[in-house]
């Protein structure tokens, strides 16, 4: 069964303290892995799409990487405004466009 | 730039009542989706519409119906609400194919008593 697991569930960081969020997946035939950011009371906002192992994408303090089993979202020198829930989703299989979402990592960055 | 607009933002229903959640997008997207988000669970797809005039069931369609009224609008109807349908509902749209770079609305928080 296709599955997405995110860890940790919650992460508290001091401003400037770099860290990584993990997204492990099992899917038959990965067609894309997506990262979204969700602020409280709002809908998810698209960050990145990764398609193949070895691919990396960056945006400001965020960098997403992909292997055959997992993806990492690296946060370098985070600021309080990076506080949010980060969601991972995978699209896989050859007969479906269905996205499978993880439960997210809730990140809090303190000044 | 409105993007994806959902109404209402909050709703409280009694068991057995019906209601329709409205969604409209102004990005000329072909595909539209309805998801629900529950604590401790990932976003789950209820129904989607790959193009105007078509709708398909997602992962959790029971108890819901949808209408793709035109290219802009995609509504979700609860015919007889149940407490298990208490959730936050999100509408989303995408342009290229399906699922690529979803744009989400701000959500509807629904409580069924």
CSV table of N, CA, C and O in Angstrom, one decimal, chain B:
chain,number,residue,atom,x,y,z
B,1,UNK,N,-5.9,39.4,-7.1
B,1,UNK,CA,-5.7,38.0,-7.3
B,1,UNK,C,-6.3,37.1,-6.2
B,1,UNK,O,-5.8,36.9,-5.2
B,2,UNK,N,-7.6,36.7,-6.5
B,2,UNK,CA,-8.3,36.0,-5.5
B,2,UNK,C,-7.8,34.5,-5.4
B,2,UNK,O,-7.8,34.0,-4.3
B,3,UNK,N,-7.5,33.9,-6.5
B,3,UNK,CA,-7.0,32.5,-6.4
B,3,UNK,C,-8.2,31.5,-6.3
B,3,UNK,O,-9.1,31.5,-7.1
B,4,UNK,N,-8.2,30.8,-5.2
B,4,UNK,CA,-9.3,29.8,-4.9
B,4,UNK,C,-10.1,30.4,-3.7
B,4,UNK,O,-9.5,30.6,-2.7
B,5,UNK,N,-11.4,30.6,-3.9
B,5,UNK,CA,-12.2,31.2,-2.9
B,5,UNK,C,-13.2,30.1,-2.4
B,5,UNK,O,-14.0,29.6,-3.2
B,6,UNK,N,-13.3,29.9,-1.1
B,6,UNK,CA,-14.2,29.0,-0.5
B,6,UNK,C,-15.2,29.7,0.4
B,6,UNK,O,-14.8,30.6,1.1
B,7,UNK,N,-16.5,29.3,0.4
B,7,UNK,CA,-17.5,29.8,1.3
B,7,UNK,C,-18.3,28.7,1.8
B,7,UNK,O,-18.6,27.7,1.0
B,8,UNK,N,-18.8,28.7,3.0
B,8,UNK,CA,-18.4,29.6,4.1
B,8,UNK,C,-17.1,29.3,4.7
B,8,UNK,O,-16.5,28.2,4.4
B,9,UNK,N,-16.6,30.1,5.6
B,9,UNK,CA,-15.4,29.8,6.4
B,9,UNK,C,-15.6,28.9,7.6
B,9,UNK,O,-14.8,28.1,8.0
B,10,UNK,N,-16.8,29.1,8.2
B,10,UNK,CA,-17.2,28.3,9.3
B,10,UNK,C,-18.7,27.8,9.2
B,10,UNK,O,-19.5,28.6,8.6
B,11,UNK,N,-19.0,26.7,9.7
B,11,UNK,CA,-20.4,26.2,9.6
B,11,UNK,C,-20.6,25.2,10.7
B,11,UNK,O,-19.8,24.3,10.9
B,12,UNK,N,-21.7,25.3,11.4
B,12,UNK,CA,-22.2,24.3,12.4
B,12,UNK,C,-23.5,23.7,11.9
B,12,UNK,O,-24.4,24.5,11.6
B,13,UNK,N,-23.6,22.4,11.8
B,13,UNK,CA,-24.8,21.7,11.4
B,13,UNK,C,-25.2,20.8,12.5
B,13,UNK,O,-24.4,20.3,13.3
B,14,UNK,N,-26.5,20.5,12.4
B,14,UNK,CA,-27.0,19.4,13.3
B,14,UNK,C,-27.0,18.1,12.4
B,14,UNK,O,-27.2,18.2,11.2
B,15,UNK,N,-26.9,17.0,13.1
B,15,UNK,CA,-26.9,15.7,12.4
B,15,UNK,C,-28.2,15.6,11.5
B,15,UNK,O,-29.3,15.9,12.0
B,16,UNK,N,-28.0,15.2,10.2
B,16,UNK,CA,-29.1,15.1,9.3
B,16,UNK,C,-29.4,16.3,8.4
B,16,UNK,O,-30.1,16.2,7.4
B,17,UNK,N,-28.8,17.5,8.8
B,17,UNK,CA,-29.0,18.6,8.0
B,17,UNK,C,-28.1,18.5,6.7
B,17,UNK,O,-27.1,17.8,6.7
B,18,UNK,N,-28.5,19.3,5.7
B,18,UNK,CA,-27.7,19.3,4.5
B,18,UNK,C,-27.1,20.7,4.2
B,18,UNK,O,-27.6,21.7,4.8
B,19,UNK,N,-26.0,20.7,3.5
B,19,UNK,CA,-25.4,22.0,3.1
B,19,UNK,C,-24.5,21.8,1.9
B,19,UNK,O,-24.1,20.7,1.6
B,20,UNK,N,-24.2,22.9,1.3
B,20,UNK,CA,-23.3,22.9,0.1
B,20,UNK,C,-22.1,23.9,0.4
B,20,UNK,O,-22.4,25.0,0.8
B,21,UNK,N,-20.9,23.3,0.2
B,21,UNK,CA,-19.7,24.2,0.3
B,21,UNK,C,-19.4,24.6,-1.2
B,21,UNK,O,-19.4,23.8,-2.1
B,22,UNK,N,-19.2,25.9,-1.3
B,22,UNK,CA,-18.9,26.5,-2.6
B,22,UNK,C,-17.4,26.8,-2.8
B,22,UNK,O,-16.7,27.1,-1.8
B,23,UNK,N,-17.0,26.6,-4.0
B,23,UNK,CA,-15.6,26.9,-4.3
B,23,UNK,C,-15.5,27.5,-5.7
B,23,UNK,O,-16.2,27.0,-6.7
B,24,UNK,N,-14.7,28.5,-5.9
B,24,UNK,CA,-14.5,29.1,-7.2
B,24,UNK,C,-13.1,29.5,-7.4
B,24,UNK,O,-12.4,29.9,-6.4
B,25,UNK,N,-12.5,29.3,-8.6
B,25,UNK,CA,-11.1,29.7,-8.9
B,25,UNK,C,-11.1,30.6,-10.1
B,25,UNK,O,-11.9,30.5,-11.0
B,26,UNK,N,-10.2,31.6,-10.1
B,26,UNK,CA,-10.1,32.5,-11.1
B,26,UNK,C,-8.8,32.4,-11.9
B,26,UNK,O,-8.4,33.4,-12.5
B,27,UNK,N,-8.2,31.2,-11.9
B,27,UNK,CA,-6.9,31.0,-12.6
B,27,UNK,C,-7.1,30.2,-13.9
B,27,UNK,O,-6.1,29.8,-14.5
B,28,UNK,N,-8.3,30.0,-14.3
B,28,UNK,CA,-8.6,29.2,-15.5
B,28,UNK,C,-8.0,27.8,-15.5
B,28,UNK,O,-7.6,27.3,-16.5
B,29,UNK,N,-8.0,27.2,-14.3
B,29,UNK,CA,-7.5,25.9,-14.2
B,29,UNK,C,-8.5,24.8,-14.6
B,29,UNK,O,-9.7,25.0,-14.5
B,30,UNK,N,-8.0,23.7,-15.2
B,30,UNK,CA,-8.9,22.7,-15.6
B,30,UNK,C,-9.4,21.8,-14.5
B,30,UNK,O,-10.5,21.4,-14.4
B,31,UNK,N,-8.5,21.5,-13.6
B,31,UNK,CA,-8.8,20.5,-12.5
B,31,UNK,C,-9.1,21.1,-11.2
B,31,UNK,O,-8.5,22.1,-10.8
B,32,UNK,N,-10.1,20.5,-10.5
B,32,UNK,CA,-10.5,21.0,-9.2
B,32,UNK,C,-10.7,19.8,-8.3
B,32,UNK,O,-11.0,18.7,-8.7
B,33,UNK,N,-10.5,20.1,-6.9
B,33,UNK,CA,-10.5,19.0,-6.0
B,33,UNK,C,-11.2,19.4,-4.7
B,33,UNK,O,-11.2,20.6,-4.3
B,34,UNK,N,-11.7,18.5,-4.0
B,34,UNK,CA,-12.2,18.7,-2.6
B,34,UNK,C,-11.4,17.7,-1.7
B,34,UNK,O,-11.4,16.5,-1.9
B,35,UNK,N,-10.8,18.2,-0.6
B,35,UNK,CA,-10.1,17.4,0.4
B,35,UNK,C,-10.7,17.7,1.7
B,35,UNK,O,-11.3,18.8,2.0
B,36,UNK,N,-10.5,16.8,2.6
B,36,UNK,CA,-10.8,17.0,4.0
B,36,UNK,C,-9.5,16.8,4.8
B,36,UNK,O,-8.7,15.9,4.5
B,37,UNK,N,-9.4,17.5,5.9
B,37,UNK,CA,-8.2,17.4,6.8
B,37,UNK,C,-8.6,17.2,8.2
B,37,UNK,O,-9.3,18.0,8.8
B,38,UNK,N,-8.2,16.1,8.8
B,38,UNK,CA,-8.6,15.7,10.2
B,38,UNK,C,-7.3,15.6,11.0
B,38,UNK,O,-6.2,15.2,10.5
B,39,UNK,N,-7.4,15.9,12.3
B,39,UNK,CA,-6.2,15.9,13.1
B,39,UNK,C,-5.5,14.5,13.1
B,39,UNK,O,-6.2,13.5,13.2
B,40,UNK,N,-4.2,14.4,12.9
B,40,UNK,CA,-3.5,13.2,12.9
B,40,UNK,C,-3.6,12.4,11.6
B,40,UNK,O,-3.0,11.3,11.5
B,41,UNK,N,-4.3,13.0,10.6
B,41,UNK,CA,-4.4,12.3,9.3
B,41,UNK,C,-4.0,13.3,8.2
B,41,UNK,O,-4.1,14.5,8.4
B,42,UNK,N,-3.5,12.8,7.2
B,42,UNK,CA,-3.1,13.6,6.1
B,42,UNK,C,-4.4,14.1,5.3
B,42,UNK,O,-5.5,13.6,5.6
B,43,UNK,N,-4.2,15.1,4.5
B,43,UNK,CA,-5.3,15.5,3.6
B,43,UNK,C,-5.8,14.3,2.8
B,43,UNK,O,-5.0,13.5,2.2
B,44,UNK,N,-7.1,14.1,2.8
B,44,UNK,CA,-7.7,13.0,2.0
B,44,UNK,C,-8.6,13.5,0.9
B,44,UNK,O,-9.5,14.4,1.2
B,45,UNK,N,-8.5,13.0,-0.2
B,45,UNK,CA,-9.3,13.4,-1.4
B,45,UNK,C,-10.7,12.9,-1.3
B,45,UNK,O,-10.9,11.7,-1.2
B,46,UNK,N,-11.7,13.8,-1.5
B,46,UNK,CA,-13.1,13.3,-1.4
B,46,UNK,C,-13.5,13.1,-2.9
B,46,UNK,O,-14.0,12.0,-3.2
B,47,UNK,N,-13.5,14.1,-3.7
B,47,UNK,CA,-13.8,14.1,-5.1
B,47,UNK,C,-12.9,15.0,-5.9
B,47,UNK,O,-12.4,15.9,-5.3
B,48,UNK,N,-12.8,14.7,-7.2
B,48,UNK,CA,-12.1,15.6,-8.0
B,48,UNK,C,-12.7,15.7,-9.4
B,48,UNK,O,-13.6,14.9,-9.7
B,49,UNK,N,-12.4,16.8,-10.1
B,49,UNK,CA,-12.9,17.0,-11.4
B,49,UNK,C,-11.7,17.4,-12.3
B,49,UNK,O,-11.1,18.4,-12.2
B,50,UNK,N,-11.4,16.5,-13.3
B,50,UNK,CA,-10.2,16.7,-14.1
B,50,UNK,C,-10.5,17.8,-15.2
B,50,UNK,O,-9.6,18.4,-15.7
B,51,UNK,N,-11.8,18.0,-15.5
B,51,UNK,CA,-12.1,19.0,-16.5
B,51,UNK,C,-13.6,19.3,-16.3
B,51,UNK,O,-14.4,18.6,-15.7
B,52,UNK,N,-14.0,20.4,-16.9
B,52,UNK,CA,-15.4,20.8,-16.8
B,52,UNK,C,-16.3,19.6,-17.4
B,52,UNK,O,-16.0,19.1,-18.4
B,53,UNK,N,-17.3,19.3,-16.6
B,53,UNK,CA,-18.2,18.2,-17.1
B,53,UNK,C,-17.9,16.8,-16.6
B,53,UNK,O,-18.6,15.9,-16.8
B,54,UNK,N,-16.8,16.7,-15.9
B,54,UNK,CA,-16.4,15.4,-15.4
B,54,UNK,C,-16.1,15.4,-13.9
B,54,UNK,O,-15.6,16.4,-13.4
B,55,UNK,N,-16.5,14.4,-13.2
B,55,UNK,CA,-16.2,14.3,-11.7
B,55,UNK,C,-15.8,12.8,-11.4
B,55,UNK,O,-16.4,11.9,-12.1
B,56,UNK,N,-15.0,12.6,-10.4
B,56,UNK,CA,-14.6,11.3,-10.1
B,56,UNK,C,-14.4,11.2,-8.6
B,56,UNK,O,-14.0,12.1,-7.9
B,57,UNK,N,-14.6,10.0,-8.0
B,57,UNK,CA,-14.5,9.7,-6.6
B,57,UNK,C,-13.0,9.7,-6.2
B,57,UNK,O,-12.2,9.2,-7.0
B,58,UNK,N,-12.8,10.2,-5.0
B,58,UNK,CA,-11.4,10.1,-4.5
B,58,UNK,C,-11.4,9.0,-3.4
B,58,UNK,O,-12.1,8.0,-3.6
B,59,UNK,N,-10.6,9.2,-2.4
B,59,UNK,CA,-10.4,8.2,-1.3
B,59,UNK,C,-11.6,8.0,-0.4
B,59,UNK,O,-11.9,6.9,0.1
B,60,UNK,N,-12.3,9.1,-0.1
B,60,UNK,CA,-13.4,9.1,0.9
B,60,UNK,C,-14.6,9.8,0.4
B,60,UNK,O,-15.1,10.8,1.0
B,61,UNK,N,-15.3,9.3,-0.6
B,61,UNK,CA,-16.4,9.9,-1.2
B,61,UNK,C,-17.8,9.7,-0.5
B,61,UNK,O,-18.7,10.5,-0.8
B,62,UNK,N,-17.9,8.7,0.4
B,62,UNK,CA,-19.2,8.4,0.9
B,62,UNK,C,-19.8,9.5,1.7
B,62,UNK,O,-19.1,10.1,2.6
B,63,UNK,N,-21.0,9.8,1.5
B,63,UNK,CA,-21.7,10.9,2.2
B,63,UNK,C,-21.6,12.2,1.5
B,63,UNK,O,-22.2,13.2,2.0
B,64,UNK,N,-21.0,12.3,0.4
B,64,UNK,CA,-20.8,13.6,-0.3
B,64,UNK,C,-21.2,13.4,-1.8
B,64,UNK,O,-21.2,12.4,-2.4
B,65,UNK,N,-21.6,14.6,-2.4
B,65,UNK,CA,-21.8,14.7,-3.8
B,65,UNK,C,-21.1,16.0,-4.3
B,65,UNK,O,-21.0,16.9,-3.5
B,66,UNK,N,-20.8,16.0,-5.5
B,66,UNK,CA,-20.2,17.2,-6.1
B,66,UNK,C,-20.8,17.6,-7.4
B,66,UNK,O,-21.5,16.8,-8.0
B,67,UNK,N,-20.6,18.9,-7.7
B,67,UNK,CA,-21.1,19.4,-9.0
B,67,UNK,C,-20.0,20.3,-9.6
B,67,UNK,O,-19.6,21.3,-8.9
B,68,UNK,N,-19.6,20.1,-10.8
B,68,UNK,CA,-18.7,21.0,-11.5
B,68,UNK,C,-19.6,21.9,-12.3
B,68,UNK,O,-20.0,21.5,-13.4
B,69,UNK,N,-20.0,23.0,-11.8
B,69,UNK,CA,-21.0,23.9,-12.4
B,69,UNK,C,-20.5,24.5,-13.7
B,69,UNK,O,-21.3,24.7,-14.7
B,70,UNK,N,-19.2,24.8,-13.8
B,70,UNK,CA,-18.6,25.4,-14.9
B,70,UNK,C,-17.1,25.3,-14.7
B,70,UNK,O,-16.7,24.7,-13.7
B,71,UNK,N,-16.3,25.9,-15.5
B,71,UNK,CA,-14.8,25.7,-15.3
B,71,UNK,C,-14.4,26.4,-14.0
B,71,UNK,O,-13.4,25.9,-13.4
B,72,UNK,N,-15.0,27.4,-13.6
B,72,UNK,CA,-14.6,28.1,-12.4
B,72,UNK,C,-15.1,27.5,-11.1
B,72,UNK,O,-14.4,27.6,-10.1
B,73,UNK,N,-16.3,26.8,-11.1
B,73,UNK,CA,-16.9,26.5,-9.8
B,73,UNK,C,-17.1,25.0,-9.6
B,73,UNK,O,-17.5,24.3,-10.5
B,74,UNK,N,-16.8,24.6,-8.4
B,74,UNK,CA,-16.9,23.2,-8.0
B,74,UNK,C,-17.4,23.1,-6.6
B,74,UNK,O,-16.8,23.5,-5.6
B,75,UNK,N,-18.7,22.6,-6.5
B,75,UNK,CA,-19.3,22.6,-5.1
B,75,UNK,C,-19.3,21.2,-4.5
B,75,UNK,O,-19.4,20.2,-5.2
B,76,UNK,N,-19.4,21.1,-3.2
B,76,UNK,CA,-19.4,19.9,-2.4
B,76,UNK,C,-20.7,19.9,-1.6
B,76,UNK,O,-20.9,20.8,-0.8
B,77,UNK,N,-21.5,18.9,-1.7
B,77,UNK,CA,-22.8,18.8,-1.0
B,77,UNK,C,-22.8,17.7,0.0
B,77,UNK,O,-22.4,16.5,-0.3
B,78,UNK,N,-23.2,18.0,1.2
B,78,UNK,CA,-23.5,17.0,2.3
B,78,UNK,C,-25.0,16.8,2.3
B,78,UNK,O,-25.7,17.8,2.7
B,79,UNK,N,-25.5,15.7,1.9
B,79,UNK,CA,-27.0,15.5,1.9
B,79,UNK,C,-27.6,15.3,3.3
B,79,UNK,O,-28.6,15.8,3.6
B,80,UNK,N,-26.9,14.6,4.1
B,80,UNK,CA,-27.4,14.3,5.5
B,80,UNK,C,-26.2,14.2,6.4
B,80,UNK,O,-25.5,13.2,6.5
B,81,UNK,N,-25.8,15.4,7.0
B,81,UNK,CA,-24.6,15.5,7.7
B,81,UNK,C,-24.5,14.5,8.9
B,81,UNK,O,-25.5,14.3,9.6
B,82,UNK,N,-23.3,14.0,9.1
B,82,UNK,CA,-23.0,13.1,10.3
B,82,UNK,C,-21.9,13.6,11.1
B,82,UNK,O,-21.0,14.3,10.5
B,83,UNK,N,-21.8,13.3,12.4
B,83,UNK,CA,-20.7,13.8,13.2
B,83,UNK,C,-19.3,13.4,12.6
B,83,UNK,O,-18.3,14.2,12.8
B,84,UNK,N,-19.2,12.3,11.9
B,84,UNK,CA,-18.0,11.9,11.3
B,84,UNK,C,-17.5,12.8,10.2
B,84,UNK,O,-16.4,12.7,9.7
B,85,UNK,N,-18.4,13.7,9.7
B,85,UNK,CA,-18.0,14.6,8.7
B,85,UNK,C,-17.5,16.0,9.3
B,85,UNK,O,-17.2,16.9,8.5
B,86,UNK,N,-17.4,16.0,10.6
B,86,UNK,CA,-16.7,17.2,11.2
B,86,UNK,C,-15.3,17.2,10.8
B,86,UNK,O,-14.6,16.2,11.0
B,87,UNK,N,-14.9,18.3,10.2
B,87,UNK,CA,-13.5,18.3,9.6
B,87,UNK,C,-13.3,19.7,9.0
B,87,UNK,O,-14.2,20.6,9.1
B,88,UNK,N,-12.1,19.9,8.5
B,88,UNK,CA,-11.8,21.1,7.7
B,88,UNK,C,-11.7,20.7,6.3
B,88,UNK,O,-11.0,19.8,5.9
B,89,UNK,N,-12.5,21.4,5.4
B,89,UNK,CA,-12.6,21.1,4.0
B,89,UNK,C,-11.8,22.1,3.2
B,89,UNK,O,-12.0,23.3,3.4
B,90,UNK,N,-11.0,21.6,2.3
B,90,UNK,CA,-10.3,22.4,1.4
B,90,UNK,C,-10.6,22.1,-0.1
B,90,UNK,O,-10.7,21.0,-0.5
B,91,UNK,N,-10.8,23.2,-0.8
B,91,UNK,CA,-10.9,23.1,-2.2
B,91,UNK,C,-9.6,23.5,-2.9
B,91,UNK,O,-8.8,24.3,-2.3
B,92,UNK,N,-9.2,22.8,-4.0
B,92,UNK,CA,-8.0,23.1,-4.6
B,92,UNK,C,-8.2,23.1,-6.1
B,92,UNK,O,-9.1,22.5,-6.6
B,93,UNK,N,-7.2,23.7,-6.9
B,93,UNK,CA,-7.3,23.6,-8.3
B,93,UNK,C,-5.9,23.5,-8.9
B,93,UNK,O,-4.9,23.8,-8.2
B,94,UNK,N,-5.7,23.0,-10.1
B,94,UNK,CA,-4.4,22.8,-10.7
B,94,UNK,C,-4.6,23.0,-12.2
B,94,UNK,O,-5.7,22.8,-12.7
B,95,UNK,N,-3.5,23.3,-12.9
B,95,UNK,CA,-3.6,23.6,-14.3
B,95,UNK,C,-3.2,22.5,-15.2
B,95,UNK,O,-4.0,21.9,-15.9
B,96,UNK,N,-1.9,22.1,-15.1
B,96,UNK,CA,-1.4,21.1,-16.0
B,96,UNK,C,-1.8,19.7,-15.6
B,96,UNK,O,-1.4,19.3,-14.5
B,97,UNK,N,-2.5,19.0,-16.3
B,97,UNK,CA,-2.9,17.6,-15.9
B,97,UNK,C,-3.7,17.6,-14.6
B,97,UNK,O,-4.5,18.5,-14.4
B,98,UNK,N,-3.4,16.7,-13.8
B,98,UNK,CA,-4.0,16.7,-12.5
B,98,UNK,C,-2.9,16.7,-11.4
B,98,UNK,O,-1.8,16.1,-11.6
B,99,UNK,N,-3.2,17.2,-10.3
B,99,UNK,CA,-2.3,17.2,-9.1
B,99,UNK,C,-1.1,18.1,-9.2
B,99,UNK,O,-0.5,18.4,-8.1
B,100,UNK,N,-0.6,18.4,-10.3
B,100,UNK,CA,0.6,19.2,-10.4
B,100,UNK,C,0.4,20.6,-9.7
B,100,UNK,O,-0.6,21.3,-10.1
B,101,UNK,N,1.2,21.0,-8.8
B,101,UNK,CA,1.1,22.3,-8.1
B,101,UNK,C,-0.3,22.7,-7.8
B,101,UNK,O,-0.9,23.5,-8.5
B,102,UNK,N,-0.9,22.1,-6.8
B,102,UNK,CA,-2.2,22.5,-6.3
B,102,UNK,C,-2.2,23.8,-5.7
B,102,UNK,O,-1.3,24.2,-4.9
B,103,UNK,N,-3.3,24.6,-6.0
B,103,UNK,CA,-3.5,25.9,-5.3
B,103,UNK,C,-4.8,25.6,-4.4
B,103,UNK,O,-5.8,25.2,-4.9
B,104,UNK,N,-4.6,25.9,-3.1
B,104,UNK,CA,-5.7,25.6,-2.2
B,104,UNK,C,-6.4,26.9,-1.7
B,104,UNK,O,-5.8,28.0,-1.7
B,105,UNK,N,-7.7,26.7,-1.4
B,105,UNK,CA,-8.4,27.8,-0.8
B,105,UNK,C,-8.1,27.8,0.7
B,105,UNK,O,-7.3,27.0,1.2
B,106,UNK,N,-8.7,28.7,1.5
B,106,UNK,CA,-8.4,28.9,2.9
B,106,UNK,C,-9.2,27.9,3.8
B,106,UNK,O,-8.9,27.9,5.0
B,107,UNK,N,-10.1,27.1,3.3
B,107,UNK,CA,-10.7,26.1,4.0
B,107,UNK,C,-12.1,26.5,4.6
B,107,UNK,O,-12.4,27.7,4.8
B,108,UNK,N,-12.9,25.5,4.9
B,108,UNK,CA,-14.1,25.6,5.6
B,108,UNK,C,-14.1,24.7,6.9
B,108,UNK,O,-13.9,23.5,6.7
B,109,UNK,N,-14.3,25.3,8.0
B,109,UNK,CA,-14.3,24.5,9.2
B,109,UNK,C,-15.7,24.1,9.5
B,109,UNK,O,-16.6,24.9,9.8
B,110,UNK,N,-16.0,22.8,9.4
B,110,UNK,CA,-17.4,22.3,9.6
B,110,UNK,C,-17.5,21.5,10.9
B,110,UNK,O,-16.7,20.5,11.1
B,111,UNK,N,-18.5,21.8,11.7
B,111,UNK,CA,-18.8,21.0,12.9
B,111,UNK,C,-20.2,20.4,12.7
B,111,UNK,O,-21.1,21.2,12.4
B,112,UNK,N,-20.3,19.1,12.9
B,112,UNK,CA,-21.6,18.5,12.9
B,112,UNK,C,-21.9,17.9,14.3
B,112,UNK,O,-21.2,17.1,14.8
B,113,UNK,N,-23.0,18.5,14.8
B,113,UNK,CA,-23.3,18.1,16.2
B,113,UNK,C,-24.4,17.0,16.3
B,113,UNK,O,-25.2,16.8,15.4
